[in-house]
Amino acid sequence: MNTELIENIPRLHTALAEWLACLVYVLQLSHRRQGPGLWGRAAAFLAVQAGFLWLTDDVPLALWMPCMAAAAAGMLAMIAVCGRAPLVEAGYLCVRSFMLAEFAASLEWQLYTYAVQIVPRWAGVLRVLVPAVVFAGVYLLIYWLESCRRGDYEHLQITLRELGAAAAIAVSAFFMSNLSYAWADSPFSSSLAVDIFNTRTLVDLGGVAILYAYHVQRAELRIKYELNTIQNVLQTQYAQYRQSRESIDLINRKYHDLKHQIAALRAEPDPAQRNAWLDEMEADIRVYEAQNKTGNPVLDTVFAGKSLYCQKHGITLTVVADGGALNFMDAMDLSTIFGNALDNAIESVRCLPDRDKRLIHVSVSRQKAFVLIRVENYFEGQLQFENGLPRSTKGNDAYHGFGIKSIRYSARKYGGQVDVSVRENWFELKLLIPVPASPA
């Protein structure tokens, strides 16, 4: 086998391999640039990467590693710019792209070297055909594998520790795969051309596989953590509902006793002022009895508990709800949806200095074969959205923001959809849930 071929993978092949690897992962990101904005920038990065690698083709061994680091930095820039990815997230995808590019370039040149030894007269054709076939096969396969798990890329939330672990895997694989090229006299190097080629390709393949397994494992663990957290939110809201139910029952009994006491007092000769006071007490009782009677006992409990809190903090809560339309839903799901929605709304308006702006509106209505739930509150500030949901305003997405997620989780159990929007200083949460068909 020709040793010269082994030692000199064309730099343009390497540049194309790195560019394609970056493109595979950029295309997985939903927040990437679109259309000409994406492809124009991608083409510019390809030109820069190819030019840099071509100019550094014959650098001394001492400068080889710095040049590889610079090439990796170019890949990082492409992912960050074209994918609109945060730096840590771009770094994680760059690590995976770099390892994939190393494998694809090594495999392509190894197969070309093998083929050209058999049919040397076709060297010119093979120089184009082999890269085309290998790159198409490798990158389409990886693109398909990653697309099957595209949901993992909606909430990557890479930590510095996870980035460091992925980088350590890639650096170790890269070092071992190129050991025989850079340090031919080390105890772990080989002088046989075939062994050198096989070692590089197989170690790079191992690096790609390990990084893919690491990605799958971290994604599964994060999903498990998120589901556990949402379940805890569900349990907490349901526990709050049960506590509210007990408190409301106690208040109802107290008001019932008060009605009898008032009737007894009226039988006594009292001053006009006392009669007026008693009239006012009766009016208050009638208002309490009439409020939050939606036709659904779970909603009545949730609204009654939240109403008391809103009154204490100067918040105006308006409810127009056909609770009977939600009788098909489980009590835990109802307490989760309305408890979290009202908690978020209350938290948003509670600290507004102008009490006239502390407004929350809730409506539940039937819309043909659906139930429409709308929770609105006055809102001042800016929200960033990710995948249709607002990002947490508490500064740590890893530990907050599960209220909206738990609402969406509960709605989807019934085939419902959640929509969140902000317009003209109003935050609006809408749920559209299909009503199950009545049994014949």
Tab-separated table of C-alpha atoms in Angstrom:
chain	number	residue	atom	x	y	z
A	1	MET	CA	0.000	0.000	0.000
A	2	ASN	CA	1.268	3.465	-0.883
A	3	THR	CA	2.402	5.166	2.331
A	4	GLU	CA	2.243	8.616	0.747
A	5	LEU	CA	-1.476	8.215	0.205
A	6	ILE	CA	-1.941	7.266	3.829
A	7	GLU	CA	-0.052	10.204	5.200
A	8	ASN	CA	-1.662	12.897	3.092
A	9	ILE	CA	-5.451	13.037	3.120
A	10	PRO	CA	-6.243	15.961	0.812
A	11	ARG	CA	-7.015	19.026	2.889
A	12	LEU	CA	-9.959	19.911	0.689
A	13	HIS	CA	-11.465	16.506	1.489
A	14	THR	CA	-11.007	17.249	5.179
A	15	ALA	CA	-12.619	20.675	4.810
A	16	LEU	CA	-15.627	19.184	3.020
A	17	ALA	CA	-15.945	16.448	5.648
A	18	GLU	CA	-15.907	19.017	8.470
A	19	TRP	CA	-18.423	21.253	6.699
A	20	LEU	CA	-20.838	18.397	6.040
A	21	ALA	CA	-20.556	17.201	9.636
A	22	CYS	CA	-21.435	20.672	10.941
A	23	LEU	CA	-24.346	20.865	8.518
A	24	VAL	CA	-25.760	17.547	9.772
A	25	TYR	CA	-26.109	18.933	13.297
A	26	VAL	CA	-27.133	22.456	12.312
A	27	LEU	CA	-30.096	20.995	10.402
A	28	GLN	CA	-31.306	19.308	13.597
A	29	LEU	CA	-31.802	22.667	15.339
A	30	SER	CA	-35.288	24.161	15.070
A	31	HIS	CA	-33.954	27.649	15.833
A	32	ARG	CA	-31.381	27.564	13.003
A	33	ARG	CA	-31.332	30.123	10.230
A	34	GLN	CA	-33.560	29.372	7.287
A	35	GLY	CA	-33.342	29.638	3.496
A	36	PRO	CA	-30.703	31.875	1.888
A	37	GLY	CA	-29.607	33.109	5.299
A	38	LEU	CA	-28.487	29.600	6.185
A	39	TRP	CA	-27.021	28.452	2.900
A	40	GLY	CA	-25.223	31.702	2.142
A	41	ARG	CA	-23.419	31.676	5.482
A	42	ALA	CA	-22.736	27.941	5.204
A	43	ALA	CA	-21.137	28.417	1.782
A	44	ALA	CA	-18.964	31.207	3.178
A	45	PHE	CA	-17.773	28.980	6.016
A	46	LEU	CA	-16.952	26.201	3.532
A	47	ALA	CA	-14.826	28.587	1.483
A	48	VAL	CA	-12.995	29.877	4.565
A	49	GLN	CA	-12.430	26.373	5.971
A	50	ALA	CA	-11.168	25.028	2.643
A	51	GLY	CA	-8.861	27.998	2.154
A	52	PHE	CA	-7.404	27.714	5.652
A	53	LEU	CA	-6.728	23.972	5.415
A	54	TRP	CA	-5.228	24.359	1.956
A	55	LEU	CA	-2.861	27.100	3.146
A	56	THR	CA	-1.760	25.022	6.152
A	57	ASP	CA	-1.215	21.815	4.165
A	58	ASP	CA	2.554	21.652	4.689
A	59	VAL	CA	2.954	23.107	8.173
A	60	PRO	CA	5.543	21.484	10.495
A	61	LEU	CA	4.418	18.891	13.021
A	62	ALA	CA	4.730	21.424	15.839
A	63	LEU	CA	2.057	23.588	14.181
A	64	TRP	CA	-0.207	20.731	13.165
A	65	MET	CA	-2.158	20.599	16.438
A	66	PRO	CA	-2.694	24.395	16.593
A	67	CYS	CA	-3.967	24.261	13.006
A	68	MET	CA	-6.395	21.459	13.897
A	69	ALA	CA	-7.588	23.523	16.854
A	70	ALA	CA	-8.126	26.489	14.525
A	71	ALA	CA	-10.117	24.278	12.135
A	72	ALA	CA	-12.272	23.127	15.049
A	73	ALA	CA	-12.817	26.773	15.991
A	74	GLY	CA	-14.080	27.386	12.464
A	75	MET	CA	-16.543	24.531	12.877
A	76	LEU	CA	-17.671	26.021	16.188
A	77	ALA	CA	-18.255	29.390	14.526
A	78	MET	CA	-20.304	27.811	11.733
A	79	ILE	CA	-22.580	25.972	14.167
A	80	ALA	CA	-23.012	29.043	16.365
A	81	VAL	CA	-23.801	31.358	13.441
A	82	CYS	CA	-25.805	29.084	11.146
A	83	GLY	CA	-27.565	27.230	13.964
A	84	ARG	CA	-28.080	30.285	16.179
A	85	ALA	CA	-26.825	28.115	19.005
A	86	PRO	CA	-25.542	29.321	22.393
A	87	LEU	CA	-21.792	28.910	22.824
A	88	VAL	CA	-21.922	25.867	25.126
A	89	GLU	CA	-24.500	24.140	22.925
A	90	ALA	CA	-22.457	24.976	19.815
A	91	GLY	CA	-19.353	23.598	21.522
A	92	TYR	CA	-21.083	20.295	22.253
A	93	LEU	CA	-22.257	19.953	18.638
A	94	CYS	CA	-18.808	20.994	17.400
A	95	VAL	CA	-17.205	18.158	19.356
A	96	ARG	CA	-19.554	15.650	17.783
A	97	SER	CA	-19.132	17.184	14.328
A	98	PHE	CA	-15.343	17.121	14.572
A	99	MET	CA	-15.286	13.433	15.531
A	100	LEU	CA	-17.726	12.566	12.749
A	101	ALA	CA	-15.652	14.491	10.203
A	102	GLU	CA	-12.469	12.702	11.285
A	103	PHE	CA	-14.139	9.332	10.796
A	104	ALA	CA	-15.693	10.193	7.429
A	105	ALA	CA	-12.431	11.621	6.036
A	106	SER	CA	-10.390	8.655	7.280
A	107	LEU	CA	-12.849	6.072	5.927
A	108	GLU	CA	-13.096	7.826	2.571
A	109	TRP	CA	-9.331	8.033	2.071
A	110	GLN	CA	-8.757	4.473	3.275
A	111	LEU	CA	-11.287	3.117	0.777
A	112	TYR	CA	-9.852	5.280	-1.986
A	113	THR	CA	-6.337	4.037	-1.228
A	114	TYR	CA	-7.510	0.429	-1.293
A	115	ALA	CA	-9.412	0.900	-4.551
A	116	VAL	CA	-6.617	2.703	-6.349
A	117	GLN	CA	-4.201	-0.123	-5.570
A	118	ILE	CA	-6.536	-2.491	-7.390
A	119	VAL	CA	-7.363	-0.302	-10.406
A	120	PRO	CA	-4.680	2.403	-10.569
A	121	ARG	CA	-5.785	3.552	-14.029
A	122	TRP	CA	-9.105	4.734	-12.517
A	123	ALA	CA	-7.395	6.905	-9.919
A	124	GLY	CA	-8.882	10.119	-11.317
A	125	VAL	CA	-12.441	8.779	-11.343
A	126	LEU	CA	-12.072	7.187	-7.915
A	127	ARG	CA	-10.785	10.455	-6.484
A	128	VAL	CA	-14.251	11.898	-7.055
A	129	LEU	CA	-16.430	8.788	-6.855
A	130	VAL	CA	-15.206	7.394	-3.522
A	131	PRO	CA	-15.619	10.641	-1.539
A	132	ALA	CA	-19.056	11.182	-3.072
A	133	VAL	CA	-20.268	7.687	-2.159
A	134	VAL	CA	-18.672	7.532	1.298
A	135	PHE	CA	-19.689	11.032	2.361
A	136	ALA	CA	-23.229	10.506	1.095
A	137	GLY	CA	-23.518	7.188	2.914
A	138	VAL	CA	-21.977	8.329	6.206
A	139	TYR	CA	-23.683	11.691	6.506
A	140	LEU	CA	-27.099	10.532	5.340
A	141	LEU	CA	-26.956	7.693	7.868
A	142	ILE	CA	-25.982	10.022	10.709
A	143	TYR	CA	-28.570	12.581	9.628
A	144	TRP	CA	-31.253	9.887	9.714
A	145	LEU	CA	-30.135	8.629	13.136
A	146	GLU	CA	-30.129	12.145	14.570
A	147	SER	CA	-33.453	13.020	12.939
A	148	CYS	CA	-35.038	10.038	14.680
A	149	ARG	CA	-34.127	11.783	17.940
A	150	ARG	CA	-34.771	15.358	16.850
A	151	GLY	CA	-36.738	15.946	20.021
A	152	ASP	CA	-33.429	15.782	21.903
A	153	TYR	CA	-32.346	18.965	20.145
A	154	GLU	CA	-35.373	21.001	21.240
A	155	HIS	CA	-34.035	21.305	24.780
A	156	LEU	CA	-30.337	20.447	24.687
A	157	GLN	CA	-29.526	22.486	27.814
A	158	ILE	CA	-25.878	21.410	27.757
A	159	THR	CA	-23.949	22.045	30.958
A	160	LEU	CA	-20.244	22.825	31.085
A	161	ARG	CA	-19.644	19.466	32.736
A	162	GLU	CA	-21.399	17.637	29.893
A	163	LEU	CA	-19.448	19.650	27.333
A	164	GLY	CA	-16.218	18.770	29.112
A	165	ALA	CA	-17.073	15.063	29.151
A	166	ALA	CA	-17.878	15.042	25.424
A	167	ALA	CA	-14.689	16.985	24.642
A	168	ALA	CA	-12.614	14.528	26.682
A	169	ILE	CA	-14.044	11.614	24.682
A	170	ALA	CA	-13.317	13.329	21.363
A	171	VAL	CA	-9.796	14.435	22.315
A	172	SER	CA	-8.906	10.950	23.537
A	173	ALA	CA	-10.200	9.327	20.362
A	174	PHE	CA	-8.472	11.901	18.140
A	175	PHE	CA	-5.157	11.493	19.988
A	176	MET	CA	-5.199	7.700	19.771
A	177	SER	CA	-6.295	7.654	16.115
A	178	ASN	CA	-3.445	9.955	15.053
A	179	LEU	CA	-0.764	8.663	17.395
A	180	SER	CA	1.108	6.765	14.698
A	181	TYR	CA	1.154	9.810	12.420
A	182	ALA	CA	2.465	12.298	14.958
A	183	TRP	CA	4.672	10.070	17.107
A	184	ALA	CA	5.763	7.078	15.086
A	185	ASP	CA	8.289	5.949	17.712
A	186	SER	CA	5.957	5.705	20.699
A	187	PRO	CA	5.251	2.302	22.344
A	188	PHE	CA	1.660	2.457	21.063
A	189	SER	CA	2.445	3.399	17.459
A	190	SER	CA	2.706	1.165	14.433
A	191	SER	CA	4.996	1.340	11.419
A	192	LEU	CA	2.761	-0.782	9.190
A	193	ALA	CA	0.705	1.263	6.757
A	194	VAL	CA	-2.362	-0.982	6.964
A	195	ASP	CA	-2.326	-0.951	10.755
A	196	ILE	CA	-2.031	2.821	10.815
A	197	PHE	CA	-4.998	3.211	8.498
A	198	ASN	CA	-7.150	0.661	10.311
A	199	THR	CA	-6.335	2.140	13.711
A	200	ARG	CA	-7.286	5.645	12.651
A	201	THR	CA	-10.567	4.670	11.013
A	202	LEU	CA	-11.691	2.243	13.712
A	203	VAL	CA	-10.750	4.502	16.634
A	204	ASP	CA	-12.582	7.398	14.978
A	205	LEU	CA	-15.604	5.149	14.478
A	206	GLY	CA	-15.434	4.218	18.155
A	207	GLY	CA	-15.325	7.906	19.080
A	208	VAL	CA	-18.422	8.628	16.985
A	209	ALA	CA	-20.265	5.674	18.533
A	210	ILE	CA	-19.319	6.619	22.102
A	211	LEU	CA	-20.381	10.219	21.611
A	212	TYR	CA	-23.697	9.091	20.119
A	213	ALA	CA	-24.295	6.730	23.048
A	214	TYR	CA	-23.370	9.514	25.469
A	215	HIS	CA	-25.830	11.847	23.752
A	216	VAL	CA	-28.647	9.297	23.916
A	217	GLN	CA	-27.938	8.536	27.570
A	218	ARG	CA	-27.876	12.186	28.672
A	219	ALA	CA	-31.077	12.866	26.718
A	220	GLU	CA	-32.853	9.907	28.347
A	221	LEU	CA	-31.718	10.991	31.807
A	222	ARG	CA	-32.896	14.548	31.198
A	223	ILE	CA	-36.306	13.341	29.982
A	224	LYS	CA	-36.613	11.117	33.030
A	225	TYR	CA	-35.702	14.024	35.298
A	226	GLU	CA	-38.218	16.289	33.574
A	227	LEU	CA	-41.026	13.728	33.804
A	228	ASN	CA	-40.279	13.156	37.496
A	229	THR	CA	-40.332	16.901	38.115
A	230	ILE	CA	-43.617	17.309	36.241
A	231	GLN	CA	-45.100	14.450	38.230
A	232	ASN	CA	-44.039	16.185	41.430
A	233	VAL	CA	-45.733	19.361	40.191
A	234	LEU	CA	-48.911	17.378	39.504
A	235	GLN	CA	-48.864	15.864	42.962
A	236	THR	CA	-48.204	19.246	44.578
A	237	GLN	CA	-51.084	20.934	42.774
A	238	TYR	CA	-53.414	18.073	43.633
A	239	ALA	CA	-52.357	18.260	47.290
A	240	GLN	CA	-53.060	21.998	47.246
A	241	TYR	CA	-56.483	21.301	45.773
A	242	ARG	CA	-57.300	18.823	48.558
A	243	GLN	CA	-56.155	21.284	51.206
A	244	SER	CA	-58.267	23.991	49.600
A	245	ARG	CA	-61.233	21.640	49.502
A	246	GLU	CA	-60.972	21.060	53.241
A	247	SER	CA	-60.598	24.805	53.900
A	248	ILE	CA	-63.584	25.690	51.720
A	249	ASP	CA	-65.738	23.068	53.421
A	250	LEU	CA	-64.845	24.557	56.784
A	251	ILE	CA	-65.683	28.070	55.578
A	252	ASN	CA	-68.996	26.844	54.175
A	253	ARG	CA	-69.913	25.359	57.539
A	254	LYS	CA	-68.990	28.610	59.288
A	255	TYR	CA	-71.125	30.662	56.915
A	256	HIS	CA	-74.000	28.238	57.392
A	257	ASP	CA	-73.764	28.767	61.149
A	258	LEU	CA	-73.614	32.523	60.665
A	259	LYS	CA	-76.903	32.478	58.775
A	260	HIS	CA	-78.629	30.874	61.745
A	261	GLN	CA	-77.011	33.361	64.117
A	262	ILE	CA	-78.205	36.268	62.028
A	263	ALA	CA	-81.735	34.883	61.991
A	264	ALA	CA	-81.658	34.680	65.782
A	265	LEU	CA	-80.355	38.234	66.088
A	266	ARG	CA	-83.109	39.548	63.841
A	267	ALA	CA	-85.668	38.195	66.279
A	268	GLU	CA	-84.281	40.515	68.932
A	269	PRO	CA	-85.156	44.250	69.109
A	270	ASP	CA	-81.994	45.867	67.715
A	271	PRO	CA	-81.058	49.383	66.679
A	272	ALA	CA	-81.285	50.390	63.030
A	273	GLN	CA	-77.527	50.437	62.752
A	274	ARG	CA	-77.289	46.796	63.829
A	275	ASN	CA	-79.959	45.887	61.275
A	276	ALA	CA	-77.947	47.610	58.583
A	277	TRP	CA	-74.865	45.718	59.686
A	278	LEU	CA	-76.725	42.445	59.595
A	279	ASP	CA	-78.050	43.243	56.132
A	280	GLU	CA	-74.484	43.790	55.002
A	281	MET	CA	-73.403	40.460	56.483
A	282	GLU	CA	-76.162	38.667	54.655
A	283	ALA	CA	-75.188	40.365	51.410
A	284	ASP	CA	-71.575	39.261	51.876
A	285	ILE	CA	-72.709	35.690	52.477
A	286	ARG	CA	-74.836	35.726	49.342
A	287	VAL	CA	-71.886	37.047	47.333
A	288	TYR	CA	-69.646	34.294	48.671
A	289	GLU	CA	-72.222	31.602	47.952
A	290	ALA	CA	-72.756	32.854	44.433
A	291	GLN	CA	-69.102	33.252	43.438
A	292	ASN	CA	-67.088	30.522	41.731
A	293	LYS	CA	-70.062	28.230	41.190
A	294	THR	CA	-68.966	26.843	37.849
A	295	GLY	CA	-70.741	23.512	37.820
A	296	ASN	CA	-67.522	21.609	38.491
A	297	PRO	CA	-66.556	21.044	42.147
A	298	VAL	CA	-62.838	20.902	41.391
A	299	LEU	CA	-62.889	24.263	39.625
A	300	ASP	CA	-65.039	25.721	42.414
A	301	THR	CA	-62.416	24.704	44.942
A	302	VAL	CA	-59.443	25.968	42.947
A	303	PHE	CA	-61.081	29.297	42.135
A	304	ALA	CA	-62.306	29.822	45.700
A	305	GLY	CA	-58.832	29.235	47.122
A	306	LYS	CA	-57.129	31.484	44.578
A	307	SER	CA	-59.829	34.166	45.007
A	308	LEU	CA	-59.064	34.452	48.705
A	309	TYR	CA	-55.363	34.870	47.931
A	310	CYS	CA	-56.085	37.460	45.222
A	311	GLN	CA	-58.297	39.486	47.567
A	312	LYS	CA	-55.523	39.550	50.146
A	313	HIS	CA	-53.003	40.912	47.595
A	314	GLY	CA	-55.247	43.371	45.793
A	315	ILE	CA	-55.603	41.288	42.624
A	316	THR	CA	-58.832	41.362	40.615
A	317	LEU	CA	-59.691	37.822	39.491
A	318	THR	CA	-62.600	37.509	37.051
A	319	VAL	CA	-63.969	34.055	36.278
A	320	VAL	CA	-66.539	33.151	33.622
A	321	ALA	CA	-66.462	29.382	33.435
A	322	ASP	CA	-68.720	26.605	32.248
A	323	GLY	CA	-67.235	24.025	34.583
A	324	GLY	CA	-69.624	21.341	33.446
A	325	ALA	CA	-67.822	21.254	30.114
A	326	LEU	CA	-64.772	19.828	31.931
A	327	ASN	CA	-66.499	17.089	33.896
A	328	PHE	CA	-64.807	14.456	31.719
A	329	MET	CA	-61.365	15.440	33.046
A	330	ASP	CA	-59.649	13.953	36.089
A	331	ALA	CA	-59.507	16.042	39.260
A	332	MET	CA	-55.691	15.937	39.337
A	333	ASP	CA	-55.441	17.203	35.759
A	334	LEU	CA	-57.918	20.021	36.391
A	335	SER	CA	-56.126	21.121	39.554
A	336	THR	CA	-52.797	20.970	37.693
A	337	ILE	CA	-53.984	23.047	34.723
A	338	PHE	CA	-55.849	25.732	36.615
A	339	GLY	CA	-53.611	25.706	39.692
A	340	ASN	CA	-50.438	26.244	37.662
A	341	ALA	CA	-52.059	28.723	35.270
A	342	LEU	CA	-53.390	30.854	38.129
A	343	ASP	CA	-50.138	30.580	40.105
A	344	ASN	CA	-48.205	31.872	37.096
A	345	ALA	CA	-50.695	34.693	36.527
A	346	ILE	CA	-50.712	35.677	40.207
A	347	GLU	CA	-46.913	35.695	40.329
A	348	SER	CA	-46.825	37.921	37.255
A	349	VAL	CA	-49.247	40.595	38.538
A	350	ARG	CA	-48.672	40.428	42.304
A	351	CYS	CA	-45.661	42.744	42.279
A	352	LEU	CA	-47.093	45.359	39.907
A	353	PRO	CA	-47.034	48.697	41.748
A	354	ASP	CA	-50.306	49.839	40.131
A	355	ARG	CA	-53.110	47.837	41.737
A	356	ASP	CA	-55.439	48.711	38.861
A	357	LYS	CA	-53.228	46.600	36.602
A	358	ARG	CA	-53.367	43.511	38.800
A	359	LEU	CA	-55.924	41.845	36.569
A	360	ILE	CA	-56.536	38.170	35.817
A	361	HIS	CA	-59.332	36.881	33.578
A	362	VAL	CA	-60.303	33.211	33.308
A	363	SER	CA	-62.875	31.784	30.919
A	364	VAL	CA	-64.004	28.256	30.115
A	365	SER	CA	-66.431	27.761	27.248
A	366	ARG	CA	-67.632	25.141	24.822
A	367	GLN	CA	-66.556	25.561	21.206
A	368	LYS	CA	-68.428	22.910	19.202
A	369	ALA	CA	-66.597	19.639	19.960
A	370	PHE	CA	-63.933	21.363	22.044
A	371	VAL	CA	-63.506	23.136	25.344
A	372	LEU	CA	-61.615	26.420	25.194
A	373	ILE	CA	-59.758	27.472	28.335
A	374	ARG	CA	-58.305	30.974	28.387
A	375	VAL	CA	-56.264	32.463	31.250
A	376	GLU	CA	-55.144	36.072	30.747
A	377	ASN	CA	-53.245	38.488	32.941
A	378	TYR	CA	-51.782	41.947	32.577
A	379	PHE	CA	-48.085	41.704	31.818
A	380	GLU	CA	-45.210	44.154	31.771
A	381	GLY	CA	-41.820	43.061	30.504
A	382	GLN	CA	-40.315	40.826	27.839
A	383	LEU	CA	-40.561	37.079	27.372
A	384	GLN	CA	-38.350	34.782	25.305
A	385	PHE	CA	-40.077	31.834	23.706
A	386	GLU	CA	-38.590	28.428	22.949
A	387	ASN	CA	-40.567	25.809	21.022
A	388	GLY	CA	-43.780	27.759	21.539
A	389	LEU	CA	-43.442	28.039	25.328
A	390	PRO	CA	-42.040	30.936	27.367
A	391	ARG	CA	-38.629	30.421	28.899
A	392	SER	CA	-38.385	30.666	32.654
A	393	THR	CA	-37.892	34.176	34.039
A	394	LYS	CA	-36.257	32.803	37.194
A	395	GLY	CA	-32.804	32.534	35.683
A	396	ASN	CA	-32.368	28.753	35.650
A	397	ASP	CA	-34.246	26.761	33.023
A	398	ALA	CA	-33.030	23.475	34.502
A	399	TYR	CA	-35.004	23.954	37.729
A	400	HIS	CA	-37.894	26.209	36.714
A	401	GLY	CA	-40.496	26.537	33.988
A	402	PHE	CA	-42.222	23.260	34.737
A	403	GLY	CA	-45.605	24.914	35.407
A	404	ILE	CA	-46.332	25.470	31.718
A	405	LYS	CA	-44.803	22.092	30.861
A	406	SER	CA	-47.080	20.321	33.346
A	407	ILE	CA	-50.090	22.165	31.886
A	408	ARG	CA	-49.110	20.982	28.412
A	409	TYR	CA	-48.495	17.468	29.730
A	410	SER	CA	-51.992	17.308	31.271
A	411	ALA	CA	-53.664	18.801	28.182
A	412	ARG	CA	-51.989	16.338	25.837
A	413	LYS	CA	-53.401	13.434	27.844
A	414	TYR	CA	-56.783	14.421	26.388
A	415	GLY	CA	-55.474	15.269	22.908
A	416	GLY	CA	-55.423	18.988	23.679
A	417	GLN	CA	-53.102	21.757	22.536
A	418	VAL	CA	-51.568	24.671	24.431
A	419	ASP	CA	-50.834	28.100	22.979
A	420	VAL	CA	-49.048	30.947	24.764
A	421	SER	CA	-48.794	34.506	23.481
A	422	VAL	CA	-48.105	38.043	24.634
A	423	ARG	CA	-49.771	41.011	22.932
A	424	GLU	CA	-50.491	44.558	24.024
A	425	ASN	CA	-49.415	43.985	27.642
A	426	TRP	CA	-51.559	40.873	28.023
A	427	PHE	CA	-50.194	37.403	28.616
A	428	GLU	CA	-52.601	34.798	27.252
A	429	LEU	CA	-52.599	31.063	27.885
A	430	LYS	CA	-55.085	29.100	25.741
A	431	LEU	CA	-55.932	25.421	25.847
A	432	LEU	CA	-58.148	23.717	23.280
A	433	ILE	CA	-59.227	20.268	24.447
A	434	PRO	CA	-61.508	17.934	22.477
A	435	VAL	CA	-64.577	16.690	24.309
A	436	PRO	CA	-64.886	12.881	24.211
A	437	ALA	CA	-67.847	11.606	22.261
A	438	SER	CA	-70.715	10.454	24.436
A	439	PRO	CA	-71.276	6.679	24.417
A	440	ALA	CA	-74.142	5.645	22.183
